PDB file of C-alpha atoms in Angstrom:
ATOM      1  CA  MET A   1       0.000   0.000   0.000  1.00 45.00           C
ATOM      2  CA  GLU A   2       1.302   3.411  -1.006  1.00 53.00           C
ATOM      3  CA  ALA A   3       1.834   6.016   1.790  1.00 55.00           C
ATOM      4  CA  THR A   4      -0.918   8.300   0.445  1.00 64.00           C
ATOM      5  CA  ASN A   5      -3.307   5.357   0.449  1.00 69.00           C
ATOM      6  CA  ALA A   6      -2.256   4.556   4.032  1.00 66.00           C
ATOM      7  CA  ILE A   7      -3.026   8.146   5.068  1.00 69.00           C
ATOM      8  CA  GLU A   8      -6.474   7.975   3.460  1.00 73.00           C
ATOM      9  CA  LYS A   9      -7.156   4.658   5.212  1.00 71.00           C
ATOM     10  CA  LEU A  10      -6.014   6.149   8.521  1.00 70.00           C
ATOM     11  CA  ARG A  11      -8.326   9.155   8.010  1.00 69.00           C
ATOM     12  CA  ALA A  12     -11.203   6.793   7.274  1.00 70.00           C
ATOM     13  CA  LYS A  13     -10.371   4.664  10.335  1.00 66.00           C
ATOM     14  CA  CYS A  14     -10.403   7.758  12.557  1.00 64.00           C
ATOM     15  CA  LEU A  15     -13.774   8.839  11.165  1.00 61.00           C
ATOM     16  CA  GLU A  16     -15.134   5.307  11.499  1.00 64.00           C
ATOM     17  CA  ARG A  17     -14.249   5.377  15.180  1.00 57.00           C
ATOM     18  CA  GLY A  18     -16.046   8.694  15.622  1.00 54.00           C
ATOM     19  CA  ALA A  19     -12.853  10.704  15.790  1.00 48.00           C
ATOM     20  CA  SER A  20     -14.083  13.538  13.617  1.00 51.00           C
ATOM     21  CA  GLY A  21     -13.240  16.472  15.869  1.00 52.00           C
ATOM     22  CA  ILE A  22     -10.121  17.554  17.708  1.00 56.00           C
ATOM     23  CA  LYS A  23     -11.099  15.704  20.887  1.00 63.00           C
ATOM     24  CA  GLY A  24     -11.785  12.497  19.001  1.00 65.00           C
ATOM     25  CA  LEU A  25      -8.521  12.648  17.077  1.00 68.00           C
ATOM     26  CA  ALA A  26      -6.634  13.497  20.275  1.00 73.00           C
ATOM     27  CA  ARG A  27      -8.205  10.454  21.951  1.00 76.00           C
ATOM     28  CA  PHE A  28      -7.194   8.328  18.968  1.00 75.00           C
ATOM     29  CA  PHE A  29      -3.637   9.710  19.197  1.00 77.00           C
ATOM     30  CA  ARG A  30      -3.423   8.911  22.936  1.00 81.00           C
ATOM     31  CA  ARG A  31      -4.617   5.375  22.224  1.00 81.00           C
ATOM     32  CA  LEU A  32      -1.712   4.909  19.807  1.00 79.00           C
ATOM     33  CA  ASP A  33       0.799   6.495  22.234  1.00 81.00           C
ATOM     34  CA  ALA A  34       1.668   3.291  24.124  1.00 79.00           C
ATOM     35  CA  ASN A  35       4.541   4.753  26.182  1.00 84.00           C
ATOM     36  CA  ARG A  36       2.598   7.966  27.020  1.00 85.00           C
ATOM     37  CA  SER A  37       5.420  10.166  25.732  1.00 86.00           C
ATOM     38  CA  ARG A  38       2.934  12.498  24.023  1.00 83.00           C
ATOM     39  CA  ALA A  39       4.597  11.575  20.740  1.00 86.00           C
ATOM     40  CA  LEU A  40       4.331   8.626  18.380  1.00 85.00           C
ATOM     41  CA  ASP A  41       7.309   6.808  16.990  1.00 86.00           C
ATOM     42  CA  ALA A  42       7.017   4.555  13.944  1.00 84.00           C
ATOM     43  CA  ASP A  43       6.654   1.407  16.103  1.00 86.00           C
ATOM     44  CA  GLU A  44       3.753   2.863  18.092  1.00 85.00           C
ATOM     45  CA  LEU A  45       2.071   4.042  14.923  1.00 81.00           C
ATOM     46  CA  HIS A  46       2.527   0.636  13.282  1.00 84.00           C
ATOM     47  CA  ARG A  47       1.387  -1.420  16.320  1.00 83.00           C
ATOM     48  CA  GLY A  48      -1.529   0.853  17.142  1.00 77.00           C
ATOM     49  CA  LEU A  49      -2.865   0.885  13.629  1.00 76.00           C
ATOM     50  CA  GLU A  50      -2.413  -2.872  13.311  1.00 80.00           C
ATOM     51  CA  GLU A  51      -4.496  -3.370  16.484  1.00 76.00           C
ATOM     52  CA  MET A  52      -7.202  -1.243  14.894  1.00 70.00           C
ATOM     53  CA  GLY A  53      -7.237  -3.298  11.742  1.00 73.00           C
ATOM     54  CA  LEU A  54      -5.119  -1.056   9.544  1.00 74.00           C
ATOM     55  CA  ALA A  55      -2.069  -3.124   8.699  1.00 74.00           C
ATOM     56  CA  LEU A  56       0.807  -1.277   7.072  1.00 74.00           C
ATOM     57  CA  GLU A  57       3.487  -2.904   5.005  1.00 74.00           C
ATOM     58  CA  ALA A  58       7.086  -2.942   6.242  1.00 67.00           C
ATOM     59  CA  GLY A  59       8.554   0.548   6.203  1.00 81.00           C
ATOM     60  CA  GLU A  60       5.250   2.377   5.687  1.00 81.00           C
ATOM     61  CA  ALA A  61       4.976   3.515   9.305  1.00 81.00           C
ATOM     62  CA  GLU A  62       8.540   4.869   9.150  1.00 84.00           C
ATOM     63  CA  HIS A  63       7.759   6.615   5.863  1.00 83.00           C
ATOM     64  CA  ILE A  64       4.577   8.161   7.280  1.00 82.00           C
ATOM     65  CA  CYS A  65       6.400   9.324  10.419  1.00 83.00           C
ATOM     66  CA  ARG A  66       9.168  10.918   8.348  1.00 83.00           C
ATOM     67  CA  GLN A  67       6.621  12.553   6.053  1.00 82.00           C
ATOM     68  CA  TRP A  68       4.526  13.999   8.904  1.00 83.00           C
ATOM     69  CA  ASP A  69       7.395  14.880  11.274  1.00 83.00           C
ATOM     70  CA  ARG A  70       7.672  18.618  10.666  1.00 80.00           C
ATOM     71  CA  ASP A  71      10.158  19.390  13.451  1.00 81.00           C
ATOM     72  CA  GLY A  72      12.530  16.557  12.522  1.00 83.00           C
ATOM     73  CA  ASN A  73      12.687  14.931  15.957  1.00 86.00           C
ATOM     74  CA  GLY A  74      11.788  11.469  14.664  1.00 83.00           C
ATOM     75  CA  THR A  75       8.354  11.313  16.300  1.00 86.00           C
ATOM     76  CA  LEU A  76       4.891  12.726  15.711  1.00 84.00           C
ATOM     77  CA  ASP A  77       3.402  15.062  18.279  1.00 83.00           C
ATOM     78  CA  LEU A  78      -0.334  15.704  18.432  1.00 77.00           C
ATOM     79  CA  GLU A  79      -0.152  18.847  16.279  1.00 77.00           C
ATOM     80  CA  GLU A  80       1.749  17.014  13.532  1.00 81.00           C
ATOM     81  CA  PHE A  81      -0.725  14.129  13.742  1.00 78.00           C
ATOM     82  CA  LEU A  82      -3.767  16.419  13.475  1.00 75.00           C
ATOM     83  CA  ARG A  83      -2.239  18.428  10.627  1.00 77.00           C
ATOM     84  CA  ALA A  84      -1.534  15.279   8.636  1.00 77.00           C
ATOM     85  CA  LEU A  85      -5.048  13.896   9.065  1.00 74.00           C
ATOM     86  CA  ARG A  86      -6.858  17.042   7.983  1.00 74.00           C
ATOM     87  CA  PRO A  87      -8.953  16.400   4.925  1.00 74.00           C
ATOM     88  CA  PRO A  88      -8.017  18.442   1.852  1.00 80.00           C
ATOM     89  CA  MET A  89      -9.884  21.742   1.448  1.00 88.00           C
ATOM     90  CA  SER A  90     -12.351  22.363  -1.347  1.00 94.00           C
ATOM     91  CA  GLN A  91     -11.648  25.020  -3.960  1.00 97.00           C
ATOM     92  CA  ALA A  92     -14.453  27.199  -2.526  1.00 97.00           C
ATOM     93  CA  ARG A  93     -12.651  27.292   0.827  1.00 96.00           C
ATOM     94  CA  LYS A  94      -9.288  28.020  -0.759  1.00 97.00           C
ATOM     95  CA  ASP A  95     -10.843  30.829  -2.825  1.00 97.00           C
ATOM     96  CA  ILE A  96     -12.378  32.592   0.190  1.00 98.00           C
ATOM     97  CA  ILE A  97      -9.100  32.273   2.131  1.00 97.00           C
ATOM     98  CA  GLU A  98      -7.255  33.808  -0.836  1.00 97.00           C
ATOM     99  CA  ALA A  99      -9.797  36.660  -0.923  1.00 97.00           C
ATOM    100  CA  ALA A 100      -9.269  37.367   2.780  1.00 96.00           C
ATOM    101  CA  PHE A 101      -5.496  37.303   2.323  1.00 96.00           C
ATOM    102  CA  ALA A 102      -5.725  39.646  -0.665  1.00 96.00           C
ATOM    103  CA  LYS A 103      -7.716  42.092   1.453  1.00 94.00           C
ATOM    104  CA  LEU A 104      -4.972  42.102   4.088  1.00 93.00           C
ATOM    105  CA  ASP A 105      -2.094  42.243   1.596  1.00 95.00           C
ATOM    106  CA  ARG A 106      -2.529  45.865   0.536  1.00 92.00           C
ATOM    107  CA  SER A 107       0.893  46.037  -1.073  1.00 93.00           C
ATOM    108  CA  GLY A 108       0.130  42.985  -3.214  1.00 94.00           C
ATOM    109  CA  ASP A 109       3.572  41.493  -2.595  1.00 96.00           C
ATOM    110  CA  GLY A 110       2.286  38.172  -1.213  1.00 95.00           C
ATOM    111  CA  VAL A 111       3.252  38.968   2.379  1.00 95.00           C
ATOM    112  CA  VAL A 112       1.120  40.672   5.034  1.00 95.00           C
ATOM    113  CA  THR A 113       3.058  42.966   7.360  1.00 94.00           C
ATOM    114  CA  VAL A 114       2.265  45.617   9.947  1.00 94.00           C
ATOM    115  CA  ASP A 115       2.502  48.205   7.150  1.00 94.00           C
ATOM    116  CA  ASP A 116      -0.310  46.419   5.290  1.00 94.00           C
ATOM    117  CA  LEU A 117      -2.549  46.628   8.368  1.00 92.00           C
ATOM    118  CA  ARG A 118      -1.928  50.307   9.109  1.00 89.00           C
ATOM    119  CA  GLY A 119      -4.751  52.474   7.872  1.00 79.00           C
ATOM    120  CA  ILE A 120      -7.170  49.560   7.389  1.00 82.00           C
ATOM    121  CA  TYR A 121      -7.405  48.348  10.944  1.00 88.00           C
ATOM    122  CA  SER A 122      -7.061  50.053  14.277  1.00 91.00           C
ATOM    123  CA  GLY A 123      -5.426  48.553  17.320  1.00 92.00           C
ATOM    124  CA  GLN A 124      -6.389  51.455  19.530  1.00 93.00           C
ATOM    125  CA  LYS A 125      -9.227  49.620  21.288  1.00 94.00           C
ATOM    126  CA  HIS A 126      -6.945  46.774  22.361  1.00 95.00           C
ATOM    127  CA  PRO A 127      -6.639  46.779  26.174  1.00 95.00           C
ATOM    128  CA  LYS A 128      -2.826  46.709  26.093  1.00 96.00           C
ATOM    129  CA  PHE A 129      -2.744  49.698  23.744  1.00 95.00           C
ATOM    130  CA  GLN A 130      -5.173  51.571  25.974  1.00 95.00           C
ATOM    131  CA  SER A 131      -3.069  50.793  29.064  1.00 96.00           C
ATOM    132  CA  GLY A 132       0.056  52.074  27.307  1.00 96.00           C
ATOM    133  CA  GLU A 133       1.742  48.664  27.481  1.00 96.00           C
ATOM    134  CA  TRP A 134       1.770  48.211  23.671  1.00 96.00           C
ATOM    135  CA  THR A 135       1.993  50.498  20.684  1.00 95.00           C
ATOM    136  CA  GLU A 136      -0.454  50.046  17.821  1.00 94.00           C
ATOM    137  CA  ASP A 137       2.320  48.288  15.879  1.00 94.00           C
ATOM    138  CA  ASP A 138       2.689  45.839  18.798  1.00 94.00           C
ATOM    139  CA  VAL A 139      -1.032  45.099  18.546  1.00 94.00           C
ATOM    140  CA  PHE A 140      -0.654  44.443  14.808  1.00 94.00           C
ATOM    141  CA  ARG A 141       2.414  42.218  15.323  1.00 92.00           C
ATOM    142  CA  HIS A 142       0.590  40.120  17.914  1.00 92.00           C
ATOM    143  CA  PHE A 143      -2.380  39.877  15.561  1.00 93.00           C
ATOM    144  CA  LEU A 144      -0.119  38.642  12.746  1.00 93.00           C
ATOM    145  CA  ASP A 145       1.492  36.099  15.100  1.00 91.00           C
ATOM    146  CA  ASN A 146      -1.824  34.234  15.087  1.00 89.00           C
ATOM    147  CA  PHE A 147      -1.333  33.376  11.415  1.00 90.00           C
ATOM    148  CA  ASP A 148       2.440  33.280  11.306  1.00 82.00           C
ATOM    149  CA  ALA A 149       4.175  29.916  11.313  1.00 71.00           C
ATOM    150  CA  ASP A 150       6.753  28.913  13.871  1.00 69.00           C
ATOM    151  CA  ASP A 151       9.190  31.746  13.155  1.00 76.00           C
ATOM    152  CA  LYS A 152       6.894  34.629  14.262  1.00 82.00           C
ATOM    153  CA  ASP A 153       8.764  37.074  12.040  1.00 85.00           C
ATOM    154  CA  GLY A 154       5.943  39.624  11.753  1.00 86.00           C
ATOM    155  CA  GLN A 155       5.289  38.595   8.159  1.00 92.00           C
ATOM    156  CA  VAL A 156       2.505  36.280   7.074  1.00 94.00           C
ATOM    157  CA  THR A 157       2.770  34.595   3.700  1.00 93.00           C
ATOM    158  CA  ALA A 158      -0.181  33.339   1.702  1.00 94.00           C
ATOM    159  CA  ALA A 159       0.946  29.769   2.508  1.00 91.00           C
ATOM    160  CA  GLU A 160       0.984  30.480   6.260  1.00 91.00           C
ATOM    161  CA  PHE A 161      -2.462  32.082   6.067  1.00 94.00           C
ATOM    162  CA  LEU A 162      -3.792  29.091   4.133  1.00 93.00           C
ATOM    163  CA  GLU A 163      -2.244  26.670   6.649  1.00 86.00           C
ATOM    164  CA  TYR A 164      -3.851  28.533   9.552  1.00 89.00           C
ATOM    165  CA  TYR A 165      -7.299  28.401   7.972  1.00 92.00           C
ATOM    166  CA  SER A 166      -6.782  24.795   6.895  1.00 87.00           C
ATOM    167  CA  GLY A 167      -6.794  23.896  10.581  1.00 81.00           C
ATOM    168  CA  ILE A 168     -10.031  25.781  11.155  1.00 85.00           C
ATOM    169  CA  SER A 169     -11.583  24.439   7.969  1.00 86.00           C
ATOM    170  CA  ALA A 170     -11.202  20.855   9.158  1.00 76.00           C
ATOM    171  CA  PHE A 171     -13.794  21.521  11.857  1.00 74.00           C
ATOM    172  CA  VAL A 172     -16.395  23.413   9.829  1.00 84.00           C
ATOM    173  CA  ASP A 173     -18.850  20.970   8.284  1.00 79.00           C
ATOM    174  CA  THR A 174     -19.948  22.646   5.080  1.00 89.00           C
ATOM    175  CA  ASP A 175     -18.383  24.931   2.503  1.00 93.00           C
ATOM    176  CA  GLU A 176     -21.333  27.282   2.914  1.00 95.00           C
ATOM    177  CA  ASP A 177     -20.690  27.647   6.660  1.00 94.00           C
ATOM    178  CA  PHE A 178     -16.962  28.171   6.126  1.00 95.00           C
ATOM    179  CA  VAL A 179     -17.505  30.778   3.398  1.00 97.00           C
ATOM    180  CA  ALA A 180     -20.087  32.580   5.561  1.00 97.00           C
ATOM    181  CA  MET A 181     -17.699  32.603   8.529  1.00 96.00           C
ATOM    182  CA  MET A 182     -14.826  33.998   6.446  1.00 96.00           C
ATOM    183  CA  THR A 183     -17.059  36.546   4.709  1.00 97.00           C
ATOM    184  CA  SER A 184     -18.295  37.828   8.053  1.00 95.00           C
ATOM    185  CA  ALA A 185     -14.926  37.769   9.821  1.00 92.00           C
ATOM    186  CA  TRP A 186     -13.089  39.602   7.059  1.00 93.00           C
ATOM    187  CA  GLN A 187     -16.029  41.696   5.806  1.00 91.00           C
ATOM    188  CA  LEU A 188     -15.607  40.357   2.285  1.00 92.00           C
TER     189      LEU A 188
END
């Protein structure tokens, strides 16, 4: 069985067991985590899936772990596990995410920065701005950190924005609901 096929079978197995939301997938992850390390190695993944009726061929568990292991530590943490099991997004969802990003990216350079936010949004009602603890630029930087990947460099790329909303998308049932949420949130 090819690795992509194994991933699809694993997704289906999770859904079959009622693990459709974050709590369900987290429970499924903990069930696989035999040594309670809060991370899965290839052996745990292989044994756990085998117990659940999803037998992988030799080397597939190692391949899947390498493919999903974003931080390179040789194991899968819960975030990596959840990210890998997200179903692909529909084109309608990708389109509305792109529209929201385009609204933020005033310069059109493919990166949203504090400069892009100035003049469109105001951070002056933020409690830390009002208390004098933060400047308006600090408010904007913290806002961008929500979408920024691990580096928190104050710049959000279209890929980072898409990745952020991919996580949210996985838990919104219909395209119509997701599009309505994005339209409202970003006033599109």
